[in-house]
CSV table of C-alpha atoms in Angstrom, one decimal:
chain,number,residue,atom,x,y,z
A,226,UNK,CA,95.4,67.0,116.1
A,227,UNK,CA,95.1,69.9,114.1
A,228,UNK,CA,94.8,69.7,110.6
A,229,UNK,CA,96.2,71.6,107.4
A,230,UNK,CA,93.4,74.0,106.7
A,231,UNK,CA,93.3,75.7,109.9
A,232,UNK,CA,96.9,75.8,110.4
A,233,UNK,CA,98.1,79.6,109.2
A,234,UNK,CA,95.3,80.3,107.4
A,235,UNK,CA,95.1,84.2,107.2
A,236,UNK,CA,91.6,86.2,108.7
A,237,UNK,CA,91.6,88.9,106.2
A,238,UNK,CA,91.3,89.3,102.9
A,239,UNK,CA,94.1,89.5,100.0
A,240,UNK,CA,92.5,93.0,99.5
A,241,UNK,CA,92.8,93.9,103.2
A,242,UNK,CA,96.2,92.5,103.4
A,243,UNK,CA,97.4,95.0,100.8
A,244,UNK,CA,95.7,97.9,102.0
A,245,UNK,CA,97.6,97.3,105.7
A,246,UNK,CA,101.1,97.1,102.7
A,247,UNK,CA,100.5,100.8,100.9
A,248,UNK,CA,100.5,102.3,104.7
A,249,UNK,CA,103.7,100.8,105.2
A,250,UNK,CA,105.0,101.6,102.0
A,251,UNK,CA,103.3,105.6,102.4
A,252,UNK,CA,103.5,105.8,105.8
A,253,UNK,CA,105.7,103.3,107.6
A,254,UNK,CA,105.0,101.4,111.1
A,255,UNK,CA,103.6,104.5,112.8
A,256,UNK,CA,100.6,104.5,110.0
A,257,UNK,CA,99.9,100.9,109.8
A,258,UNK,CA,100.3,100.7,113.9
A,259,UNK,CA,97.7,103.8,114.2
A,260,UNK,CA,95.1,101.8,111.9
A,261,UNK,CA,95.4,98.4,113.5
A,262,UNK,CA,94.4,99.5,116.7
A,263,UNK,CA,90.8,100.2,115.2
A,264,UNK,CA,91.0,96.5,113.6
A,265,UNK,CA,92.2,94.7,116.0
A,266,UNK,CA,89.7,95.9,118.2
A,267,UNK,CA,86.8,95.0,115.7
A,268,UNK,CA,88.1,91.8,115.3
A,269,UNK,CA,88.2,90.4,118.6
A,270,UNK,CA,84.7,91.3,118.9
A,271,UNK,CA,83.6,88.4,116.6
A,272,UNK,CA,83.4,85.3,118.4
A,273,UNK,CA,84.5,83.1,116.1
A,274,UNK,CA,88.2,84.9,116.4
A,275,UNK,CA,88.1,85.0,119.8
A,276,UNK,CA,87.6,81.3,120.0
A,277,UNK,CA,90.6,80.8,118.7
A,278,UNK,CA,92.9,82.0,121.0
A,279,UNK,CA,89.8,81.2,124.2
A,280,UNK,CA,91.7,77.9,125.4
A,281,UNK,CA,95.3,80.1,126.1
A,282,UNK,CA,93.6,83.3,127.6
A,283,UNK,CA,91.7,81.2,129.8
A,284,UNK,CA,94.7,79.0,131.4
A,285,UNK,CA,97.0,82.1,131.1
A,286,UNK,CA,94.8,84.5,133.1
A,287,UNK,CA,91.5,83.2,134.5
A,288,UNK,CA,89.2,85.9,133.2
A,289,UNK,CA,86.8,86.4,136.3
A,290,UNK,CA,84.1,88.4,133.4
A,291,UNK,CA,83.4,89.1,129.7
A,292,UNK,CA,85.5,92.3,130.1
A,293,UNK,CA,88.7,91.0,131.4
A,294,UNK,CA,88.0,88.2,128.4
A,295,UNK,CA,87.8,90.4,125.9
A,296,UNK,CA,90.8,92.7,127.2
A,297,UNK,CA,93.2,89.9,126.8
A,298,UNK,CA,92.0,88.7,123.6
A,299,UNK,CA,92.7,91.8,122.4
A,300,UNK,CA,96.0,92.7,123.9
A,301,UNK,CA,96.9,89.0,122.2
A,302,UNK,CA,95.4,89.9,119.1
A,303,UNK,CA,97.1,93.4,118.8
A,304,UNK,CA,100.5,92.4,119.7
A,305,UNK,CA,100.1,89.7,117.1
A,306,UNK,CA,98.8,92.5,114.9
A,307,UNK,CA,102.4,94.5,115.6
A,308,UNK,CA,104.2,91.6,114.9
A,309,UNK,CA,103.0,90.9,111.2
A,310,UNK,CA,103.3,94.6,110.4
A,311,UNK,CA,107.1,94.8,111.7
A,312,UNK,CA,107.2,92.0,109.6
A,313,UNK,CA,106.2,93.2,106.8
A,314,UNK,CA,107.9,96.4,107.0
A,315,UNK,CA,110.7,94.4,107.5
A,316,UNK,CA,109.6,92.9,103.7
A,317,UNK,CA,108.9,96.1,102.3
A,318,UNK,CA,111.2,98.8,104.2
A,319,UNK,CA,114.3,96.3,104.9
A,320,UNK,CA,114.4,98.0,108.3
A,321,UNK,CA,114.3,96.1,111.8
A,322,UNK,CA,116.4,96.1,115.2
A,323,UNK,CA,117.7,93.3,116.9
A,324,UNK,CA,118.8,92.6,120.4
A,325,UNK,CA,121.0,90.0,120.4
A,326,UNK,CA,124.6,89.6,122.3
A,327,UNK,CA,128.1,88.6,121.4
A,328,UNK,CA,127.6,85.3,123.2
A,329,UNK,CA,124.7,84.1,121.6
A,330,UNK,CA,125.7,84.9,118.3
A,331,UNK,CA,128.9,82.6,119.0
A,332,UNK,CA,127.1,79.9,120.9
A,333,UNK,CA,125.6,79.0,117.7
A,334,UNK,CA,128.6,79.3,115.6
A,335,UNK,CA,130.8,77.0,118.2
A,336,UNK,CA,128.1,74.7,118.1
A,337,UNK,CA,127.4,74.7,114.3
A,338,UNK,CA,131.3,74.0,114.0
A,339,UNK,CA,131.3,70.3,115.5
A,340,UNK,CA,130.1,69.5,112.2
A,341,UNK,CA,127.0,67.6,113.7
A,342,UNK,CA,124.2,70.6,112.1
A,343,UNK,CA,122.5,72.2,114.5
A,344,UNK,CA,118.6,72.0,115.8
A,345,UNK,CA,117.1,75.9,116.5
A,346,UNK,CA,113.3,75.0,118.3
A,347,UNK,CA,111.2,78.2,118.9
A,348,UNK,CA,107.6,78.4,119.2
A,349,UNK,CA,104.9,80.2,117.8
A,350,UNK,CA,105.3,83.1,120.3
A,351,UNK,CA,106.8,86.5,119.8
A,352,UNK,CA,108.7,87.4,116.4
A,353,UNK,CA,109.8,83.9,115.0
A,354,UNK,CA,108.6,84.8,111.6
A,355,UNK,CA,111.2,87.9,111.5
A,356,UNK,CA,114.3,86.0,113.3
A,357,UNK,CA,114.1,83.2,110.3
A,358,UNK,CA,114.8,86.1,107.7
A,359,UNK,CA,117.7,87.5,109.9
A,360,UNK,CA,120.1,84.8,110.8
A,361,UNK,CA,122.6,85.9,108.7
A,362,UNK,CA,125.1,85.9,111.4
A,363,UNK,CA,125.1,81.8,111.1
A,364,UNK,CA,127.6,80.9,108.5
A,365,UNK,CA,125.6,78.0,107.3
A,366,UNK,CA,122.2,77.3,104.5
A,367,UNK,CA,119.3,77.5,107.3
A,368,UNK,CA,116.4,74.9,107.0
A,369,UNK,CA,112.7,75.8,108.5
A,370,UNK,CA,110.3,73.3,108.9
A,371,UNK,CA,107.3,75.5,107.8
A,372,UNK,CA,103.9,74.3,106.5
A,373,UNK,CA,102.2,77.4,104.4
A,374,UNK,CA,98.6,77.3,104.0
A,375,UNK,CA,96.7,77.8,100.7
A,376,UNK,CA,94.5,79.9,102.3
A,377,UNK,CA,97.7,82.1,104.1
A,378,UNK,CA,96.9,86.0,102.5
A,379,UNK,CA,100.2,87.6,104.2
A,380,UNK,CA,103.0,87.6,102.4
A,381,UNK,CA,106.6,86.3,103.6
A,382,UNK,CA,109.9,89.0,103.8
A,383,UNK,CA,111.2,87.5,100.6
A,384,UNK,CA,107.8,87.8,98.1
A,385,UNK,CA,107.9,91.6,99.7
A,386,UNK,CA,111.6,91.5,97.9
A,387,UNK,CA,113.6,91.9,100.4
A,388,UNK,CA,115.7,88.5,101.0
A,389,UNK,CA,118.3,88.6,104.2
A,390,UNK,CA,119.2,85.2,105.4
A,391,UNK,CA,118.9,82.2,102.6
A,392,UNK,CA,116.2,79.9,103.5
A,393,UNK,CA,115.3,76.4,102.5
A,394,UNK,CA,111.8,75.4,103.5
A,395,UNK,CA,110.8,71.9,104.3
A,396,UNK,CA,107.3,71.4,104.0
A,397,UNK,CA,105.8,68.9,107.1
A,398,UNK,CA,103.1,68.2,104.5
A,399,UNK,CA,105.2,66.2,102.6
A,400,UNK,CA,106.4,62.8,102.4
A,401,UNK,CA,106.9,61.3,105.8
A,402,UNK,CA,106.8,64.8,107.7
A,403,UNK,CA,110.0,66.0,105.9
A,404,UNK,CA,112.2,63.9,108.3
A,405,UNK,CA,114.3,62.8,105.5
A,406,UNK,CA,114.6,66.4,104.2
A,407,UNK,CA,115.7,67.3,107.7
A,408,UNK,CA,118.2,64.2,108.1
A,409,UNK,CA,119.8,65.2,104.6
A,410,UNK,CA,120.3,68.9,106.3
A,411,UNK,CA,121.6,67.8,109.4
A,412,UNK,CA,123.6,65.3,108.3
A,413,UNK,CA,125.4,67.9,105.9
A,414,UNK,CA,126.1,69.8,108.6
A,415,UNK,CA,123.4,72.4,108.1
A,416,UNK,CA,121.1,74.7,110.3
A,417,UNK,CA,117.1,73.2,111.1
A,418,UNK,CA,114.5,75.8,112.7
A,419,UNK,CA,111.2,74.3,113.3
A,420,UNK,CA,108.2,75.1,115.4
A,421,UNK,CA,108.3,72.7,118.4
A,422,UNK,CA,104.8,73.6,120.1
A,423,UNK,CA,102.5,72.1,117.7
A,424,UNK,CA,101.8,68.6,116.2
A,425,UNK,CA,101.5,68.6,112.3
A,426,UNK,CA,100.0,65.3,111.1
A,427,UNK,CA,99.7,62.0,112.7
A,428,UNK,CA,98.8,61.4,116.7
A,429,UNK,CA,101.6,58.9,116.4
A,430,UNK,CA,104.5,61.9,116.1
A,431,UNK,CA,103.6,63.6,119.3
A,432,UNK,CA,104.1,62.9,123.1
A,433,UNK,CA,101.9,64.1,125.8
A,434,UNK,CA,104.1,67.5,128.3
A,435,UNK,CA,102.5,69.5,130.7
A,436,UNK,CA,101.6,73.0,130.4
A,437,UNK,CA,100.4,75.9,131.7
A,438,UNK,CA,98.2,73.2,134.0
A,439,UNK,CA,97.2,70.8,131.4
A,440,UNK,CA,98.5,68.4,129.1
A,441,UNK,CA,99.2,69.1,125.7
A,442,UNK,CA,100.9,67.0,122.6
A,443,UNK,CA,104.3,68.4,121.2
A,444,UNK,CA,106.2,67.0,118.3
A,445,UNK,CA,108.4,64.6,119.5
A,446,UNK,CA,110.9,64.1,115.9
A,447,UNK,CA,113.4,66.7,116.3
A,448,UNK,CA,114.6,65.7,119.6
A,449,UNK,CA,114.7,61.7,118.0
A,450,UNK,CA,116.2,63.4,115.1
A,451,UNK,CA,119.1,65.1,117.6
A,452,UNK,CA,119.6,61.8,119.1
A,453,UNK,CA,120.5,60.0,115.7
A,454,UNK,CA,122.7,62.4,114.1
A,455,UNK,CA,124.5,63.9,117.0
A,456,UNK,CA,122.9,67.7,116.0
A,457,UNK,CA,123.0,69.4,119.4
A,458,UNK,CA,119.5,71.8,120.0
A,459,UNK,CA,119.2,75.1,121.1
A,460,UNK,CA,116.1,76.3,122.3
A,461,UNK,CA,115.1,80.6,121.3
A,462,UNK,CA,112.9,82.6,121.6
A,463,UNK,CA,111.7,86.2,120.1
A,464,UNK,CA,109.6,88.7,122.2
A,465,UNK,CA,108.7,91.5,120.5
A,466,UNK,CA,110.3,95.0,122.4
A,467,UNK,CA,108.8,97.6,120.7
A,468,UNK,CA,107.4,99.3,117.2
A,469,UNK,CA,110.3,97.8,114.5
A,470,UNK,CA,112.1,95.8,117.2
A,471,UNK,CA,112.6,92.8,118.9
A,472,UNK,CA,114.9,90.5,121.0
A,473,UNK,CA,116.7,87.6,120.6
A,474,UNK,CA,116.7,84.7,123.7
A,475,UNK,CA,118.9,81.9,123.8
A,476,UNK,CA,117.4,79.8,127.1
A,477,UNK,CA,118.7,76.4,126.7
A,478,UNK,CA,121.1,74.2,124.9
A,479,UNK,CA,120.1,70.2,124.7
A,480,UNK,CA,122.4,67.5,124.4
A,481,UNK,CA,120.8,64.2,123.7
A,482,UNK,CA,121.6,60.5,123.8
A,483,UNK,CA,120.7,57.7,121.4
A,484,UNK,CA,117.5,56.5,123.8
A,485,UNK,CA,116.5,54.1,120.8
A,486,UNK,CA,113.5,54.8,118.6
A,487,UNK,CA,110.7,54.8,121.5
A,488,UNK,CA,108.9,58.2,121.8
A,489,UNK,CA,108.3,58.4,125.2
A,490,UNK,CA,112.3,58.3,125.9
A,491,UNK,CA,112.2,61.6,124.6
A,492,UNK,CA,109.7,63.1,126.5
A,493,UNK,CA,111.3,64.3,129.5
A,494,UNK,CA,113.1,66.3,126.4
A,495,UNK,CA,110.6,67.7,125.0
A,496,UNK,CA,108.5,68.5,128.6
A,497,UNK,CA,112.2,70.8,129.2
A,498,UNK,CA,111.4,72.8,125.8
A,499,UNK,CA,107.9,73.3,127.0
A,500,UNK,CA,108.7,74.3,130.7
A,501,UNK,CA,110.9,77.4,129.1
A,502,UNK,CA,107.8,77.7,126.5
A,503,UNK,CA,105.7,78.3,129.7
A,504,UNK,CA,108.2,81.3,131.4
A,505,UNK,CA,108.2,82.7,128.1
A,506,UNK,CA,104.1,83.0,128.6
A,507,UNK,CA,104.3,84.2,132.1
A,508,UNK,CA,107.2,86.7,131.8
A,509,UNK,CA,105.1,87.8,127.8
A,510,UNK,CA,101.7,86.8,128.2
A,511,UNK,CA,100.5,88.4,125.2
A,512,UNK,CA,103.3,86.4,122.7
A,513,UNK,CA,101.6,83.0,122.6
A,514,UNK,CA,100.4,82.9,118.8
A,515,UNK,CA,99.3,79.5,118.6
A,516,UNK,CA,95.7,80.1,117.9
A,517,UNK,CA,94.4,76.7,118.7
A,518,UNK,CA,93.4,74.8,121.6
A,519,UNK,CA,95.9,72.6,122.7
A,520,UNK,CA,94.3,71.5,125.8
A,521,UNK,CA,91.3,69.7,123.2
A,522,UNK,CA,92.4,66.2,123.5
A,523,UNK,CA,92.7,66.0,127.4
A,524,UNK,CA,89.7,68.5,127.8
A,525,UNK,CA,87.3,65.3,129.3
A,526,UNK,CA,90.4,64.6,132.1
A,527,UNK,CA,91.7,68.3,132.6
């Protein structure tokens, strides 16, 4: 299970972190974009970054050499690297685009009116950290289960000043996960975004899914948490399109039963969130953020 200090702890330096800010701020994307190609590059040639992301690139495309290894981890890496500068151009410009539709933007509002809350799961893939700030379009206080690290140098849209949608954060860290912070939401009829792909804290909160040929462990809480309060989930994801853009995905909506307070009636559940986490990696291979090997625990039976 992974633990707090090397969950979103940040690579670079405070000092590095503002220098990639002033070329924003001088320059805009197209300076910041032109410089991270040279850092990205020199970054994914030190091992201990590219053991981070070794486990995914490994499932995802069967590197046959060192070459084709180190291409992919540096497609991953620089894609990542696009998506914290449109972020925080976002911060400091207030400039984005977003392609969403008519439907999606009402599916949430019908089902945000049953007066149940509603559950929004992404992953840490594509542009999740920009959609959060831009949700504006839901007429309700959004809630994001969201665990900042000490250690975490890059700043979030609002510290930049720029502040779009109003966000609450509940911190997983806290007392008992934050489920009662999230009941209280729910119950009130409010909006909950969390991060569904990764287990924060205790073995005992996850269930075992398959993906990408292996079995992984998933947080199993929000679907129980679905289940007791009625709170329907919809499952979205972000892929980044292009410098200072990305898109908005809608690819399931969950309805779930009272199944009682076992986990592993919720696991066919949670194995549905991860099969559309999995055609997100094939259809965007280089949007899977979550720099950690998933696979660890099952490694001796995989």
């Amino acid at each position: 299970m992974q633990g707090k200090n090397e969950t979103g702890r940040s690579l670079a330096s405070k000092l590095k972190h503002q220098f990639m800010y002033a070329l924003i701020f001088v320059g805009g994307r197209a300076l910041a974009y032109a410089f991270l190609y040279m850092v990205v590059f020199v970054y994914s040639l030190m091992p201990s970054v590219s053991a981070r992301s070794r486990a995914y690139i490994v499932r995802r495309f069967s590197p046959r050499s060192k070459w084709q290894f180190f291409k992919h981890t540096y497609l991953l890496n620089l894609t990542f690297g696009r998506t914290l500068i449109d972020r925080a151009a976002l911060g400091i410009l207030g400039q984005t685009g977003v392609s969403s539709t008519d439907e999606e933007r009402n599916l949430c509002r019908r089902l945000l009116a049953g007066g149940k809350g509603l559950i929004l799961l992404t992953a840490h893939a594509g542009c999740w950290q920009m959609a959060v700030n831009l949700a504006t379009f839901i007429n309700a206080p959004l809630n994001v289960v969201y665990y900042r690290n000490p250690k975490d140098n890059d700043k979030t849209v609002a510290q930049h000043g720029h502040r779009f949608a109003s966000l609450n954060q509940i911190n997983p860290a806290g007392p008992l996960g934050g489920v009662p912070e999230m009941m209280v939401a729910l119950q009130k009829g409010e909006v909950l975004c969390a991060m569904a792909d990764r287990v924060f804290g205790a073995e005992k909160n996850a269930v075992s899914v398959n993906f990408l040929g292996g079995k992984i462990q998933v947080p199993y809480s929000f679907y129980r948490l679905a289940a007791a309060t009625g709170a329907p989930v919809v499952v979205q994801f972000f892929p980044w399109e292009k410098r200072g853009r990305f898109a908005t995905q809608t690819v399931k909506v969950l309805r779930i039963p009272e199944l009682g307070p076992k986990k592993e009636n919720y696991v066919p559940y949670a194995q549905q969130f991860v099969d559309e986490l999995e055609k997100f990696c094939i259809k965007y291979p280089y949007q899977f953020f979550n720099y950690f090997n998933l696979w660890s625990n099952y490694a001796e039976n995989d």
